[in-house]
Amino acid sequence: MNYKNLIFDLDGTLWDSRATIIKIWNDVLSKRQLIQQELKPDDMNQYMGLLAHDILKDMLPGISDLQIEELLSEVVAQENKISRIQGGILYPGVEDTLKSLANTHNLFIVSNCQDGYIESFLEYYQFNTLFVDFESHGRTQKTKSENIHLLMERNGLSIENSIYIGDTQTDYNSAASNELPFIFCDYGFGKLSKPHEAQVSTLSDLKNYI
């Protein structure tokens, strides 16, 4: 099957920003004495791809919505600022694969991240010209499924020649709700509840499916 439009998740699919992000979370939570010991990068694995509001709810049981709003305001501002400077780690084959695909396909990103985070990724690696469009929960306050639909509608993408690429069950569910085929990145942070035929161990393996 030939897919012209490739819609990517970000964290766990294109890059790993945990080392950068964890320092910010530790700083913000520690100075408010909300954690007893510093978080480690692996502590974030279970949360990657989830909404920041839901992460804090799970991480800090009993926290109020007002506290969450205050924490997120600081975390988001710091993440967007520092990610532009320190970036994250690209997975093997990502840069060459994206640059090659951009010559023959339309590339997009839909992520559950805050507004400004995708921009930080694109700016740090100077990938702005590779992607046609992107959407995030932070910008729309919509679910990933809704944002995929919004991006497809905005760019006139058809189901027949589009595909979503991600690393979590949420990614799979969001693609399925839009009747999109899905490619699972098994090197990321998530696992699927059932085996999935279309999966890659490096992004360069996409050529086997698109």
XYZ file of N, CA and C in Angstrom:
630
model
N 0.851 -1.201 0.000
C 0.000 0.000 0.000
C 0.881 1.244 0.000
N 0.527 2.209 -0.809
C 1.277 3.454 -0.850
C 0.560 4.536 -0.049
N 1.242 5.043 0.967
C 0.678 6.105 1.793
C 1.435 7.397 1.516
N 0.703 8.410 1.099
C 1.318 9.688 0.758
C 1.522 10.562 1.998
N 0.609 10.429 2.965
C 0.618 11.295 4.138
C 0.995 10.503 5.385
N 2.101 10.868 6.005
C 2.609 10.162 7.177
C 2.455 11.062 8.398
N 1.644 10.620 9.350
C 1.388 11.399 10.562
C 2.119 10.723 11.722
N 3.031 11.444 12.350
C 3.867 10.882 13.402
C 3.460 11.361 14.793
N 3.591 10.474 15.761
C 3.657 10.860 17.162
C 5.048 11.459 17.367
N 5.329 12.042 18.536
C 6.646 12.648 18.756
C 7.479 11.877 19.785
N 7.114 11.961 21.073
C 7.884 11.267 22.113
C 7.785 9.760 21.955
N 8.926 9.091 21.942
C 8.931 7.634 21.804
C 8.869 7.169 20.369
N 8.679 8.106 19.458
C 8.601 7.790 18.031
C 9.723 8.466 17.253
N 9.903 9.762 17.482
C 10.957 10.508 16.796
C 12.127 10.836 17.717
N 11.832 11.166 18.980
C 12.922 11.472 19.902
C 12.593 11.057 21.319
N 13.648 11.068 22.163
C 13.544 10.771 23.592
C 14.044 12.002 24.334
N 13.133 12.732 24.956
C 13.502 13.978 25.636
C 13.482 13.827 27.155
N 13.419 12.607 27.657
C 13.277 12.402 29.099
C 14.392 13.051 29.912
N 15.634 12.934 29.471
C 16.767 13.461 30.235
C 16.650 14.969 30.428
N 16.134 15.649 29.419
C 15.946 17.093 29.510
C 14.745 17.434 30.371
N 13.650 16.742 30.140
C 12.396 17.044 30.832
C 12.448 16.715 32.320
N 13.111 15.609 32.666
C 13.109 15.158 34.061
C 13.749 16.183 34.980
N 14.747 16.901 34.498
C 15.401 17.933 35.314
C 14.410 19.040 35.659
N 13.563 19.378 34.706
C 12.579 20.433 34.919
C 11.527 19.990 35.927
N 11.005 18.769 35.753
C 9.998 18.251 36.681
C 10.557 18.171 38.098
N 11.786 17.689 38.228
C 12.391 17.589 39.556
C 12.545 18.952 40.205
N 12.959 19.928 39.422
C 13.144 21.277 39.951
C 11.826 21.870 40.433
N 10.792 21.774 39.607
C 9.496 22.371 39.928
C 8.831 21.654 41.107
N 8.871 20.327 41.116
C 8.201 19.570 42.173
C 8.973 19.609 43.488
N 10.302 19.618 43.402
C 11.124 19.611 44.622
C 11.017 20.912 45.399
N 11.041 22.014 44.708
C 11.006 23.291 45.428
C 9.646 23.541 46.086
N 8.640 22.771 45.672
C 7.329 22.835 46.327
C 7.140 21.680 47.310
N 8.221 20.893 47.471
C 8.230 19.752 48.393
C 7.092 18.767 48.102
N 6.890 18.510 46.823
C 5.825 17.590 46.408
C 6.355 16.181 46.139
N 7.678 16.015 46.090
C 8.270 14.682 45.937
C 9.373 14.517 46.980
N 9.535 13.282 47.467
C 10.527 13.013 48.503
C 11.888 12.668 47.912
N 11.897 12.109 46.712
C 13.148 11.822 46.030
C 13.012 12.161 44.556
N 14.135 12.497 43.958
C 14.104 12.942 42.569
C 13.629 11.840 41.634
N 12.886 12.243 40.615
C 12.447 11.312 39.588
C 13.622 10.970 38.679
N 13.630 9.759 38.174
C 14.639 9.331 37.213
C 13.983 9.211 35.835
N 14.779 9.293 34.760
C 14.188 9.206 33.417
C 13.254 8.014 33.233
N 13.635 6.848 33.763
C 12.791 5.661 33.589
C 11.456 5.780 34.318
N 11.392 6.649 35.344
C 10.135 6.855 36.064
C 9.083 7.480 35.159
N 9.531 8.116 34.082
C 8.605 8.804 33.183
C 8.087 7.907 32.065
N 8.673 6.721 31.928
C 8.281 5.841 30.817
C 6.783 5.603 30.765
N 6.191 5.320 31.933
C 4.764 4.990 31.985
C 3.868 6.174 31.635
N 4.442 7.378 31.683
C 3.639 8.573 31.445
C 3.817 9.179 30.060
N 4.848 8.748 29.339
C 5.121 9.362 28.041
C 3.933 9.161 27.100
N 3.507 10.248 26.488
C 2.373 10.190 25.581
C 1.053 10.561 26.229
N 1.038 10.642 27.577
C -0.181 11.019 28.284
C -0.244 12.537 28.445
N -1.421 13.031 28.788
C -1.576 14.459 29.033
C -0.904 14.814 30.347
N -0.239 15.974 30.396
C 0.484 16.386 31.599
C -0.451 16.471 32.810
N -1.673 16.913 32.600
C -2.659 16.990 33.688
C -2.885 15.615 34.304
N -3.019 14.597 33.459
C -3.257 13.236 33.947
C -2.022 12.659 34.627
N -0.845 13.051 34.156
C 0.403 12.585 34.767
C 0.484 13.077 36.207
N 0.218 14.359 36.419
C 0.285 14.927 37.761
C -0.774 14.328 38.676
N -1.959 14.056 38.153
C -3.024 13.437 38.938
C -2.593 12.077 39.463
N -1.900 11.321 38.610
C -1.443 9.989 38.988
C -0.211 10.057 39.883
N 0.680 10.957 39.585
C 1.932 11.074 40.313
C 1.735 11.638 41.722
N 0.753 12.555 41.846
C 0.515 13.243 43.116
C -0.952 13.111 43.512
N -1.344 11.960 44.035
C -2.752 11.727 44.415
C -3.261 12.806 45.374
N -4.453 13.291 45.104
C -5.057 14.291 45.975
C -4.724 15.723 45.616
N -3.871 15.914 44.616
C -3.510 17.275 44.216
C -4.730 17.986 43.644
N -4.860 19.264 43.949
C -6.027 20.022 43.487
C -5.828 20.490 42.054
N -6.935 20.818 41.412
C -6.863 21.317 40.040
C -6.110 22.640 39.979
N -6.231 23.458 41.031
C -5.526 24.737 41.074
C -4.023 24.510 41.141
N -3.602 23.544 41.977
C -2.177 23.219 42.064
C -1.648 22.707 40.721
N -2.451 21.859 40.068
C -2.044 21.328 38.768
C -1.859 22.465 37.771
N -2.784 23.394 37.765
C -2.705 24.524 36.837
C -1.440 25.346 37.081
N -1.111 25.571 38.355
C 0.079 26.343 38.695
C 1.354 25.601 38.302
N 1.381 24.284 38.585
C 2.550 23.477 38.246
C 2.766 23.414 36.743
N 1.696 23.164 36.017
C 1.808 23.025 34.568
C 2.254 24.325 33.910
N 1.805 25.436 34.448
C 2.195 26.723 33.893
C 3.709 26.884 33.937
N 4.312 26.485 35.063
C 5.761 26.606 35.192
C 6.491 25.531 34.402
N 5.998 24.289 34.470
C 6.633 23.186 33.755
C 6.652 23.442 32.251
N 5.513 23.853 31.714
C 5.398 24.097 30.273
C 6.345 25.204 29.832
N 6.377 26.281 30.581
C 7.247 27.400 30.215
C 8.711 26.972 30.200
N 9.108 26.190 31.212
C 10.489 25.729 31.297
C 10.821 24.715 30.202
N 9.900 23.778 29.959
C 10.144 22.761 28.930
C 10.328 23.388 27.559
N 9.460 24.295 27.206
C 9.552 24.914 25.885
C 10.827 25.739 25.730
N 11.247 26.384 26.812
C 12.461 27.199 26.778
C 13.709 26.326 26.685
N 13.789 25.324 27.555
C 14.999 24.506 27.640
C 15.090 23.506 26.489
N 13.951 22.978 26.026
C 13.975 22.015 24.921
C 14.547 22.636 23.654
N 14.329 23.919 23.480
C 14.876 24.616 22.306
C 16.402 24.707 22.372
N 16.932 24.639 23.616
C 18.374 24.785 23.813
C 19.071 23.438 23.930
N 18.465 22.520 24.717
C 19.105 21.236 24.995
C 18.560 20.085 24.148
N 17.344 20.256 23.642
C 16.754 19.242 22.772
C 16.550 17.906 23.445
N 16.504 16.870 22.625
C 16.358 15.502 23.091
C 17.209 14.622 22.198
N 17.086 13.324 22.374
C 17.894 12.385 21.595
C 17.046 11.783 20.474
N 17.478 11.992 19.242
C 16.785 11.375 18.112
C 17.036 9.867 18.139
N 16.012 9.093 17.804
C 16.208 7.649 17.688
C 17.016 7.340 16.433
N 17.690 6.188 16.421
C 18.511 5.824 15.257
C 17.723 5.880 13.949
N 18.314 6.490 12.948
C 17.719 6.536 11.619
C 16.677 7.610 11.409
N 16.303 8.344 12.464
C 15.216 9.317 12.339
C 15.570 10.456 11.392
N 16.725 11.080 11.583
C 17.063 12.248 10.763
C 17.146 11.898 9.280
N 17.887 10.864 8.943
C 18.035 10.489 7.531
C 16.707 10.055 6.938
N 15.918 9.319 7.720
C 14.630 8.830 7.224
C 13.667 9.976 6.956
N 13.577 10.923 7.885
C 12.667 12.062 7.702
C 13.074 12.913 6.502
N 14.370 13.147 6.359
C 14.834 13.967 5.246
C 14.580 13.291 3.908
N 14.701 11.987 3.894
C 14.424 11.242 2.666
C 12.927 11.210 2.360
N 12.129 10.933 3.385
C 10.677 10.842 3.194
C 10.065 12.177 2.785
N 10.646 13.268 3.282
C 10.089 14.588 2.974
C 10.148 14.899 1.483
N 10.995 14.189 0.743
C 11.092 14.395 -0.703
C 9.976 13.704 -1.472
N 9.337 12.726 -0.829
C 8.346 11.913 -1.540
C 6.988 11.845 -0.846
N 6.938 12.270 0.423
C 5.710 12.174 1.214
C 5.424 13.503 1.911
N 4.197 13.615 2.407
C 3.826 14.746 3.249
C 3.927 14.304 4.707
N 4.726 15.019 5.494
C 4.967 14.625 6.878
C 4.226 15.546 7.849
N 3.654 14.929 8.911
C 2.885 15.662 9.907
C 3.212 15.112 11.296
N 2.899 15.889 12.330
C 3.038 15.433 13.721
C 1.752 15.746 14.472
N 1.263 14.763 15.234
C 0.170 14.994 16.178
C 0.603 14.391 17.508
N 0.666 15.224 18.545
C 1.160 14.780 19.845
C 0.274 15.298 20.974
N 0.298 14.591 22.103
C -0.449 15.017 23.286
C 0.315 16.034 24.118
N 1.338 16.632 23.568
C 2.193 17.554 24.312
C 1.556 18.941 24.436
N 2.251 19.809 25.178
C 1.800 21.185 25.346
C 2.117 22.015 24.110
N 1.449 23.121 24.000
C 1.703 24.062 22.909
C 3.140 24.563 23.010
N 3.865 24.522 21.921
C 5.240 24.983 21.893
C 6.267 23.866 21.923
N 5.859 22.675 22.315
C 6.796 21.551 22.442
C 7.226 21.007 21.086
N 6.269 20.825 20.182
C 6.609 20.378 18.833
C 7.490 21.419 18.153
N 7.169 22.673 18.394
C 7.968 23.750 17.815
C 9.420 23.677 18.309
N 9.590 23.309 19.586
C 10.940 23.187 20.142
C 11.711 22.072 19.447
N 11.023 20.955 19.214
C 11.641 19.832 18.500
C 12.070 20.247 17.095
N 11.167 20.889 16.380
C 11.452 21.297 15.005
C 12.573 22.332 14.942
N 12.584 23.242 15.900
C 13.601 24.296 15.901
C 14.976 23.741 16.273
N 15.020 22.868 17.289
C 16.302 22.350 17.756
C 17.021 21.579 16.655
N 16.264 20.760 15.921
C 16.879 19.949 14.868
C 16.746 20.564 13.482
N 16.180 21.759 13.423
C 16.004 22.466 12.147
C 15.237 21.599 11.140
N 14.135 21.047 11.642
C 13.264 20.193 10.827
C 12.035 20.935 10.313
N 11.972 22.230 10.513
C 10.763 22.981 10.168
C 10.312 22.756 8.728
N 11.264 22.669 7.817
C 10.901 22.551 6.406
C 10.486 21.130 6.021
N 10.689 20.174 6.915
C 10.359 18.788 6.582
C 8.888 18.470 6.790
N 8.229 19.216 7.677
C 6.847 18.901 8.049
C 5.868 19.928 7.492
N 4.770 19.414 6.994
C 3.737 20.272 6.405
C 2.922 20.966 7.483
N 2.587 20.227 8.556
C 1.697 20.765 9.587
C 1.837 19.898 10.837
N 1.350 20.406 11.959
C 1.358 19.632 13.201
C 0.230 20.127 14.099
N -0.099 19.300 15.100
C -1.120 19.702 16.059
C -0.821 19.083 17.416
N -1.226 19.774 18.481
C -0.967 19.303 19.839
C -2.174 19.534 20.738
N -2.229 18.760 21.817
C -3.292 18.941 22.805
C -3.214 20.334 23.426
N -1.986 20.797 23.660
C -1.827 22.095 24.303
C -2.417 23.236 23.508
N -2.429 23.096 22.201
C -2.956 24.172 21.356
C -4.471 24.095 21.210
N -5.024 22.884 21.207
C -6.461 22.738 20.935
C -7.279 22.285 22.136
N -6.592 21.692 23.147
C -7.260 21.069 24.297
C -8.137 19.890 23.874
N -7.827 19.305 22.718
C -8.565 18.156 22.217
C -7.753 16.879 22.411
N -8.416 15.731 22.324
C -7.731 14.452 22.430
C -6.884 14.209 21.185
N -6.005 13.226 21.273
C -5.166 12.905 20.112
C -6.031 12.474 18.933
N -7.037 11.699 19.195
C -7.949 11.266 18.133
C -8.586 12.465 17.436
N -9.053 13.413 18.226
C -9.681 14.608 17.668
C -8.673 15.459 16.898
N -7.465 15.520 17.403
C -6.438 16.327 16.729
C -5.989 15.708 15.410
N -5.956 14.377 15.360
C -5.660 13.713 14.083
C -6.737 14.073 13.064
N -7.989 13.991 13.499
C -9.104 14.342 12.611
C -9.010 15.801 12.175
N -8.686 16.686 13.124
C -8.576 18.115 12.823
C -7.482 18.373 11.810
N -6.322 17.760 12.009
C -5.204 17.956 11.085
C -5.531 17.416 9.701
N -6.173 16.258 9.655
C -6.525 15.675 8.358
C -7.527 16.543 7.620
N -8.494 17.045 8.343
C -9.518 17.901 7.732
C -8.905 19.204 7.233
N -8.018 19.771 8.040
C -7.384 21.055 7.695
C -6.513 20.951 6.452
N -5.898 19.771 6.265
C -4.984 19.587 5.139
C -5.576 18.767 3.998
N -6.856 18.451 4.111
C -7.526 17.718 3.045
C -6.982 16.322 2.834
N -6.596 15.650 3.917
C -6.029 14.307 3.810
C -7.129 13.259 3.773
N -6.949 12.250 2.954
C -7.925 11.172 2.877
C -7.431 9.966 3.668
N -8.363 9.168 4.155
C -8.027 7.966 4.913
C -7.239 6.993 4.045
N -7.582 6.944 2.768
C -7.000 5.955 1.865
C -5.488 6.090 1.695
N -4.961 7.316 1.782
C -3.521 7.473 1.547
C -2.789 8.100 2.732
N -3.338 7.890 3.951
C -2.721 8.427 5.158
C -2.508 7.311 6.183
N -1.510 7.489 7.052
C -1.203 6.485 8.068
C -0.633 7.185 9.293
N -0.886 6.605 10.493
C -0.356 7.176 11.728
C 0.739 6.267 12.269
N 1.788 6.870 12.799
C 2.965 6.132 13.268
C 3.255 6.536 14.700
N 3.210 5.570 15.632
C 3.421 5.897 17.031
C 3.897 4.718 17.852
N 3.958 4.901 19.170
C 4.582 3.882 20.026
C 3.740 3.459 21.228
N 2.479 3.876 21.303
C 1.662 3.534 22.465
C 0.278 3.025 22.056
N -0.411 2.447 23.032
C -1.772 1.986 22.803
C -2.690 3.164 22.471
N -2.440 4.298 23.109
C -3.218 5.506 22.804
C -3.050 5.900 21.350
N -1.839 5.786 20.836
C -1.589 6.094 19.424
C -2.403 5.161 18.524
N -2.358 3.879 18.859
C -3.110 2.893 18.069
C -4.604 3.198 18.114
N -5.120 3.441 19.314
C -6.561 3.706 19.470
C -6.976 4.968 18.722
N -6.117 5.979 18.766
C -6.435 7.245 18.096
C -6.450 7.081 16.584
N -5.528 6.280 16.076
C -5.522 5.993 14.637
C -6.768 5.207 14.256
N -7.087 4.192 15.048
C -8.244 3.332 14.757
C -9.546 4.117 14.769
N -9.673 5.058 15.681
C -10.911 5.840 15.761
C -11.097 6.728 14.538
N -9.993 6.977 13.827
C -10.065 7.751 12.577
C -10.004 6.846 11.350
N -10.101 5.536 11.592
C -10.058 4.513 10.537
C -8.743 4.552 9.762
N -7.678 4.949 10.457
C -6.359 5.015 9.834
C -5.560 3.749 10.130
N -4.789 3.261 9.178
C -3.839 2.188 9.473
C -2.771 2.725 10.420
N -2.057 1.816 11.077
C -1.127 2.209 12.131
C 0.158 1.410 12.027
N 1.280 2.089 12.233
C 2.577 1.417 12.325
C 3.105 1.619 13.742
N 3.438 0.520 14.404
C 3.894 0.553 15.787
C 5.417 0.610 15.867
N 5.943 1.593 16.594
C 7.391 1.721 16.819
C 7.732 0.984 18.112
N 8.277 -0.214 17.985
C 8.473 -1.044 19.182
C 9.668 -0.632 20.025
N 10.403 0.386 19.583
C 11.539 0.888 20.352
C 11.127 2.004 21.314
N 9.858 2.401 21.287
C 9.386 3.525 22.089
C 9.048 3.162 23.514
N 8.121 3.926 24.103
C 7.809 3.783 25.521
C 6.638 2.852 25.814
N 5.823 2.563 24.815
C 4.592 1.832 25.077
C 4.589 0.396 24.593
N 3.502 -0.282 24.938
C 3.238 -1.629 24.456
C 1.787 -1.689 23.996
N 1.527 -2.572 23.049
C 0.165 -2.746 22.568
C -0.478 -3.928 23.273
N -1.783 -3.846 23.458
C -2.494 -4.925 24.157
C -2.535 -6.201 23.331
N -2.405 -6.046 22.016
C -2.395 -7.201 21.121
C -1.242 -7.051 20.123
N -0.697 -8.148 19.636
C 0.376 -8.071 18.622
C -0.121 -7.312 17.389
N 0.765 -6.540 16.807
C 0.410 -5.744 15.632
C 1.363 -6.088 14.494
N 0.802 -6.381 13.349
C 1.610 -6.858 12.221
C 2.580 -5.803 11.709
N 2.110 -4.568 11.584
C 2.957 -3.505 11.042
C 3.721 -2.835 12.180
N 4.971 -3.224 12.378
C 5.786 -2.591 13.402
C 7.229 -2.491 12.952
N 7.913 -1.494 13.497
C 9.301 -1.242 13.103
C 10.185 -1.153 14.338
N 11.451 -1.558 14.172
C 12.432 -1.475 15.255
C 13.323 -0.250 15.107
N 13.344 0.317 13.914
C 13.969 1.621 13.658
C 13.090 2.336 12.647
N 13.142 3.648 12.644
C 12.260 4.389 11.743
C 12.595 4.119 10.283
N 13.835 3.764 10.007
C 14.224 3.484 8.622
C 13.483 2.276 8.061
N 12.918 1.446 8.936
C 12.147 0.284 8.490
C 10.781 0.656 7.916
N 10.422 1.932 7.993
C 9.125 2.365 7.450
C 8.988 2.023 5.982
N 10.106 1.973 5.285
C 10.074 1.702 3.842
C 9.401 0.369 3.526
N 9.348 -0.512 4.505
C 8.721 -1.822 4.306
C 7.205 -1.747 4.296
N 6.660 -0.612 4.738
C 5.202 -0.506 4.879
C 4.564 0.639 4.098
N 5.346 1.595 3.651
C 4.738 2.771 3.007
C 5.091 2.858 1.522
